PDB file of C-alpha atoms in Angstrom:
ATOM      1  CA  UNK A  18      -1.578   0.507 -21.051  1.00 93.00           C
ATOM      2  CA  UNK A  19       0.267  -0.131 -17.458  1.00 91.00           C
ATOM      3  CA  UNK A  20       2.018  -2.957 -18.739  1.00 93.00           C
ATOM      4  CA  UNK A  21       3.000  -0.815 -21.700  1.00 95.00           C
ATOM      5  CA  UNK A  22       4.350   1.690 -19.358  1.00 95.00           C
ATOM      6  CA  UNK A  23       5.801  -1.080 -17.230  1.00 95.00           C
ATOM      7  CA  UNK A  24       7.729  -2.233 -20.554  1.00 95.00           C
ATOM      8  CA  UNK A  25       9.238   1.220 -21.467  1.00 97.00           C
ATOM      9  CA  UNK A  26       9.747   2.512 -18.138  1.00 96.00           C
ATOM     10  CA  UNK A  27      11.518  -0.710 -16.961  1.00 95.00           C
ATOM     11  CA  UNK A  28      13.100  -0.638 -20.304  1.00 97.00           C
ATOM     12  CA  UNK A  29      14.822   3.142 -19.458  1.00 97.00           C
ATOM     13  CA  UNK A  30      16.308   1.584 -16.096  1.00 97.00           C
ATOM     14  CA  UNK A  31      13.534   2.498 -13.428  1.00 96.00           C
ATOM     15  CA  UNK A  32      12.536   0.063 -11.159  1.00 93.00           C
ATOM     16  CA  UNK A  33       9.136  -0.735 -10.647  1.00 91.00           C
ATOM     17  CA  UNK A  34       9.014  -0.351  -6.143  1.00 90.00           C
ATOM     18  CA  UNK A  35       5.439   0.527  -5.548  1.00 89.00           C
ATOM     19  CA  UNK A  36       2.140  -0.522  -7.770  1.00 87.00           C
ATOM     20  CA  UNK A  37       1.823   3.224  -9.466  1.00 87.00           C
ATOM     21  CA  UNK A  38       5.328   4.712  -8.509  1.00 91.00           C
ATOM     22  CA  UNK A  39       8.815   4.272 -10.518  1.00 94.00           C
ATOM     23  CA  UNK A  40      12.214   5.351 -10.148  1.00 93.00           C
ATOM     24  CA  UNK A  41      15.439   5.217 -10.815  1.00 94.00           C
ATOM     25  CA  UNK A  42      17.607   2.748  -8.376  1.00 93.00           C
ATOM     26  CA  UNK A  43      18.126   4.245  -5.074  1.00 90.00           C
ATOM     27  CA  UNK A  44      15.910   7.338  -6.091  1.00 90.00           C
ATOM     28  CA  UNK A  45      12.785   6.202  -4.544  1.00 86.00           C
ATOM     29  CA  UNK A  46      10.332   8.404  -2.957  1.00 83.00           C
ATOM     30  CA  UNK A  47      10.725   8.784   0.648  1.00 79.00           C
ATOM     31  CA  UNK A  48       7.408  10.579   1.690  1.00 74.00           C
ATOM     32  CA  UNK A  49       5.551   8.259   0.701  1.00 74.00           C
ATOM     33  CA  UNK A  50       7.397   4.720   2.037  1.00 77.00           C
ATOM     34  CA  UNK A  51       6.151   5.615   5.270  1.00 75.00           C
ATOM     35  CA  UNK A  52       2.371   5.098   4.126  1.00 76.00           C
ATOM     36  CA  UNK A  53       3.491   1.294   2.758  1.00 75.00           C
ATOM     37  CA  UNK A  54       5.074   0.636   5.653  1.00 77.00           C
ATOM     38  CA  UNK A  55       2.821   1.332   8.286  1.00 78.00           C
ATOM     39  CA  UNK A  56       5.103   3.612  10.137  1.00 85.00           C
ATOM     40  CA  UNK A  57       3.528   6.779  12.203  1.00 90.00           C
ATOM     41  CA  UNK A  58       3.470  10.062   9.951  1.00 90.00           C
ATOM     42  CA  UNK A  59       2.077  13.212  10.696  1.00 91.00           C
ATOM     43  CA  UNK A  60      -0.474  15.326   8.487  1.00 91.00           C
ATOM     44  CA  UNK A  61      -0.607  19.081   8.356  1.00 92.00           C
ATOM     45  CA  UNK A  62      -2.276  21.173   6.093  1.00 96.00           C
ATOM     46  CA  UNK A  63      -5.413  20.997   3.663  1.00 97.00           C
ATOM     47  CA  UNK A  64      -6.506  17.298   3.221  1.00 95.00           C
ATOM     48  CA  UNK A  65      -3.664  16.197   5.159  1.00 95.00           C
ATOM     49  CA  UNK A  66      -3.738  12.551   6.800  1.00 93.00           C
ATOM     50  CA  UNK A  67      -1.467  11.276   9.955  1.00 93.00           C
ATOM     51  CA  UNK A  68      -1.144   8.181  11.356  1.00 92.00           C
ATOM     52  CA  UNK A  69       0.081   7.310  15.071  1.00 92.00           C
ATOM     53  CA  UNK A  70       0.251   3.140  14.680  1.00 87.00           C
ATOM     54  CA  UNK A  71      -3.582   3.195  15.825  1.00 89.00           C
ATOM     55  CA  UNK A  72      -5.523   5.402  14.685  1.00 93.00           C
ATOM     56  CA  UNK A  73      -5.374   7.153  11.601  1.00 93.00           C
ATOM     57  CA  UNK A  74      -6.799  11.290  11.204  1.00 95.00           C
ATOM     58  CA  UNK A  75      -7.394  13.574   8.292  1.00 97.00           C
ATOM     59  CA  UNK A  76      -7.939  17.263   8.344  1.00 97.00           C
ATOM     60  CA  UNK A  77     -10.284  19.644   6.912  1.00 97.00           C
ATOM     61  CA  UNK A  78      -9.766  19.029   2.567  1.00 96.00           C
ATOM     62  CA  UNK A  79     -11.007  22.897   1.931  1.00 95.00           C
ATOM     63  CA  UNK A  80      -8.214  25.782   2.501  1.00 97.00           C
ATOM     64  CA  UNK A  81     -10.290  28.106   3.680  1.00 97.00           C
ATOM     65  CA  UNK A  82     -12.222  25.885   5.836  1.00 96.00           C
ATOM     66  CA  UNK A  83      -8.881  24.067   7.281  1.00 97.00           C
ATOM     67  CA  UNK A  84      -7.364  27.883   8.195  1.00 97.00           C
ATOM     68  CA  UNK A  85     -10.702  29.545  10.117  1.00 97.00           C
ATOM     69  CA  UNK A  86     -10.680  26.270  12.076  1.00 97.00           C
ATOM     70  CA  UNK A  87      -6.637  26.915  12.709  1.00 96.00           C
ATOM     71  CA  UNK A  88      -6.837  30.526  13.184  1.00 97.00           C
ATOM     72  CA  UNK A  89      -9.595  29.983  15.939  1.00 97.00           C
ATOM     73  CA  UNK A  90      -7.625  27.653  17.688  1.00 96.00           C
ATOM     74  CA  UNK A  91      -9.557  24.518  16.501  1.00 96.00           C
ATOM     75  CA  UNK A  92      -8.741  20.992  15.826  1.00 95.00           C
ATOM     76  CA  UNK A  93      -8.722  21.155  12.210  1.00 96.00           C
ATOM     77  CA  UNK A  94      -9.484  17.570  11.692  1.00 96.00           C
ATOM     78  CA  UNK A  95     -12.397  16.264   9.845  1.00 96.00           C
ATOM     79  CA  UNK A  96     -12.402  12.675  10.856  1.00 97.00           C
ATOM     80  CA  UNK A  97     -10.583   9.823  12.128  1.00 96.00           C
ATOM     81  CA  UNK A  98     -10.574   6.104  12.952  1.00 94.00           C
ATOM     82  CA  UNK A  99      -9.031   3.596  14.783  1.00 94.00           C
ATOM     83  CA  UNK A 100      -7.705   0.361  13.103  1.00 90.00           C
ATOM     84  CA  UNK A 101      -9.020  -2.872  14.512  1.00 91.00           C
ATOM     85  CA  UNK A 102      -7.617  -6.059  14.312  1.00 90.00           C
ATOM     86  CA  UNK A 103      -9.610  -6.770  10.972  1.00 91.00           C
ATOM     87  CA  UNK A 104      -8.471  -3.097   9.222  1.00 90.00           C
ATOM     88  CA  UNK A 105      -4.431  -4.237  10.399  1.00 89.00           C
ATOM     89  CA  UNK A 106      -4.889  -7.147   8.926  1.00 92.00           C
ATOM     90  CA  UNK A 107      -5.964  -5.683   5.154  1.00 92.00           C
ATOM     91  CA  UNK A 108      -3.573  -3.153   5.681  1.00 89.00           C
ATOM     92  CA  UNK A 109      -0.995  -5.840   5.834  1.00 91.00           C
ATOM     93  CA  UNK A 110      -2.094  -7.643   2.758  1.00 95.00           C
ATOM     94  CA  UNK A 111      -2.299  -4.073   0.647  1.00 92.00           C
ATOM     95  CA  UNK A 112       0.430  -2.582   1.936  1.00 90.00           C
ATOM     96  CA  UNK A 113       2.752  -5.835   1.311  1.00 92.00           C
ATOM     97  CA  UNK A 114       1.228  -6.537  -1.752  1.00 94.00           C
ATOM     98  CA  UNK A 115       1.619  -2.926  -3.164  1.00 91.00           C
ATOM     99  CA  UNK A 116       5.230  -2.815  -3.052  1.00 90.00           C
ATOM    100  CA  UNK A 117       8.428  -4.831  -4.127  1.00 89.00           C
ATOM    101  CA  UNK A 118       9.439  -5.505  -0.460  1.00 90.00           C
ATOM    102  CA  UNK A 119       6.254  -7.786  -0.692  1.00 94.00           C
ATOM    103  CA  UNK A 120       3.881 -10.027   1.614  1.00 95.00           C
ATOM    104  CA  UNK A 121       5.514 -12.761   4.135  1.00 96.00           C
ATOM    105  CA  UNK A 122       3.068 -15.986   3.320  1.00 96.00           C
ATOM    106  CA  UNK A 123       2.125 -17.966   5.797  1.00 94.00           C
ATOM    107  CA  UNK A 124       2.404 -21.610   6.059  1.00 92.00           C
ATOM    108  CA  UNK A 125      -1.687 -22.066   5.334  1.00 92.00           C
ATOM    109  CA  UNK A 126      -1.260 -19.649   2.096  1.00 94.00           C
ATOM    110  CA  UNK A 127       1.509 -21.311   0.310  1.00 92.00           C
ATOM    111  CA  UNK A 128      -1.432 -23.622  -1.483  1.00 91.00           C
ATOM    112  CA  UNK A 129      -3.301 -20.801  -2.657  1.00 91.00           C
ATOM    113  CA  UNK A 130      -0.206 -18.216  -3.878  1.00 94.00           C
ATOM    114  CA  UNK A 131       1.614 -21.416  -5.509  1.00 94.00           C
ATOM    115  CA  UNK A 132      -1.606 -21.009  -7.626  1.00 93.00           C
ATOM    116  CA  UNK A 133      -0.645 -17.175  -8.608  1.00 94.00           C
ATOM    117  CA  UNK A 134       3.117 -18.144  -8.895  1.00 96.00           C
ATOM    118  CA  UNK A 135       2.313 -20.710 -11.842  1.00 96.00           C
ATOM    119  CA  UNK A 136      -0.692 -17.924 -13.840  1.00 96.00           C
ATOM    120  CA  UNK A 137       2.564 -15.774 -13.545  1.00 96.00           C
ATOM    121  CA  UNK A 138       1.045 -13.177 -11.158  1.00 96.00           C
ATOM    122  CA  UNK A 139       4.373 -12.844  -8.644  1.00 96.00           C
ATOM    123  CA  UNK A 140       7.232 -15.106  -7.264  1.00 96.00           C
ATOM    124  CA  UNK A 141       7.925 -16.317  -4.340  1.00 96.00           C
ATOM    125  CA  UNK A 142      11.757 -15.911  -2.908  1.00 95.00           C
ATOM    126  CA  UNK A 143      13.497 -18.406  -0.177  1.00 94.00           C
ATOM    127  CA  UNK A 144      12.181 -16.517   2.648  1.00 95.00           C
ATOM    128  CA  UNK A 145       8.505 -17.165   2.101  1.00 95.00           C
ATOM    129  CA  UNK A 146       7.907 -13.457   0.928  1.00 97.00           C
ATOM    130  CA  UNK A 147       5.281 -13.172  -2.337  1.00 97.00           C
ATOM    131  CA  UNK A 148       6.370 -10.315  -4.511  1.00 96.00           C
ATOM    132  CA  UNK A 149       3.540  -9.593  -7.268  1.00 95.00           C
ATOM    133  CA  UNK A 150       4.655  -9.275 -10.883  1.00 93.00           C
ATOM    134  CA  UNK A 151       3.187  -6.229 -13.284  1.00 91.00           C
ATOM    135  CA  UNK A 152       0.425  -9.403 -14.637  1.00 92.00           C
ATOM    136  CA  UNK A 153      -0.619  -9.684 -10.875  1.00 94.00           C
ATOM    137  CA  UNK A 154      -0.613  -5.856  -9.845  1.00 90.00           C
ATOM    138  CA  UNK A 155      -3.178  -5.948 -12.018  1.00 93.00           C
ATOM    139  CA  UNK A 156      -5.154  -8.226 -10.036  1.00 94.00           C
ATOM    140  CA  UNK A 157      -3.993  -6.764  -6.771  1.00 93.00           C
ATOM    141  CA  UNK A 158      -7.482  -5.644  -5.042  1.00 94.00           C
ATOM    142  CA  UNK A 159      -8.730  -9.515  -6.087  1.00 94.00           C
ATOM    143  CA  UNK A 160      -5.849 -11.359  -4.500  1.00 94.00           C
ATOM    144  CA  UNK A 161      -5.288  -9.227  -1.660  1.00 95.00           C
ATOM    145  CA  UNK A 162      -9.162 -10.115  -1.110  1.00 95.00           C
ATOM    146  CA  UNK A 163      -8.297 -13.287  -1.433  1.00 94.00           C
ATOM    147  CA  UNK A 164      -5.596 -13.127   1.211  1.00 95.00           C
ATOM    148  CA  UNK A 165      -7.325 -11.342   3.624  1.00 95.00           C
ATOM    149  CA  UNK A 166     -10.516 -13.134   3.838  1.00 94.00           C
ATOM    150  CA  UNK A 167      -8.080 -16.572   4.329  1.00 92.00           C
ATOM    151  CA  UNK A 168      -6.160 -14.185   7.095  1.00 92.00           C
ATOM    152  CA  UNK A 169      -9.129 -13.167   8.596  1.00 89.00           C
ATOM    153  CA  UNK A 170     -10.203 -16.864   9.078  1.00 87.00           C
ATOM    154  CA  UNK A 171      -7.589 -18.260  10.490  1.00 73.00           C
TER     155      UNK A 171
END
């Protein structure tokens, strides 16, 4: 069925930019490119989720819940974490792998994507940077384990 939708909605003239997200040339969604690209965002509201390039917070998912703990004056936030150097690493992987500005391979990777490039899973340009193909978006969560666990090695 995705590569279905892949085939009609690439078909129409939308571009393919983010594993579940299309849209027409230069009509990409803004909101949520900062997520993919690791930038700070803030969260406000219900369910909302900021990031400040550590640590990453989400508030209160209930409405009611998230506004008594506002209207008191408290921190409406649920949880939070901090990303270590093994959760920046992943994020790396996922995030590059997600979209079509892709993942920089290093020179220790090159063996193992060449692999993916032949099955027909991505390509990989002159600059060293893998960019999936709708076959290997399909296998994203395998080869960005893949990646990482050869990341987290090294």
């Amino acid at each position: 069925e995705f590569l279905e939708a892949h085939r009609r909605l690439t078909a129409a003239g939308f571009e393919h930019y983010e594993v579940s997200n299309y849209g027409r040339p230069g009509r990409q969604a803004v909101h949520n490119s900062a997520y993919w690209s690791g930038v700070p965002y803030l969260g406000l509201g219900p369910s909302a989720h900021g990031f400040d390039g550590h640590r990453r917070r989400w508030n209160r998912a209930g409405y009611a819940d998230w506004l008594a703990a506002v209207e008191s004056g408290q921190d409406p936030m649920e949880g939070d974490e901090v990303l270590d150097d093994a959760a920046r690493v992943a994020e790396e992987v996922y995030l590059g792998l997600r979209t079509q500005g892709g993942l920089g391979i290093r020179q220790n990777e090159v063996l193992m994507v060449t692999s993916w490039v032949e099955q027909g899973w991505g390509v990989i340009d002159e600059m060293g940077v893998l960019r999936l193909l709708p076959a290997g978006w399909l296998r994203m969560d395998s080869l960005a384990a893949t990646l990482i666990a050869e990341r987290q090695r090294a």
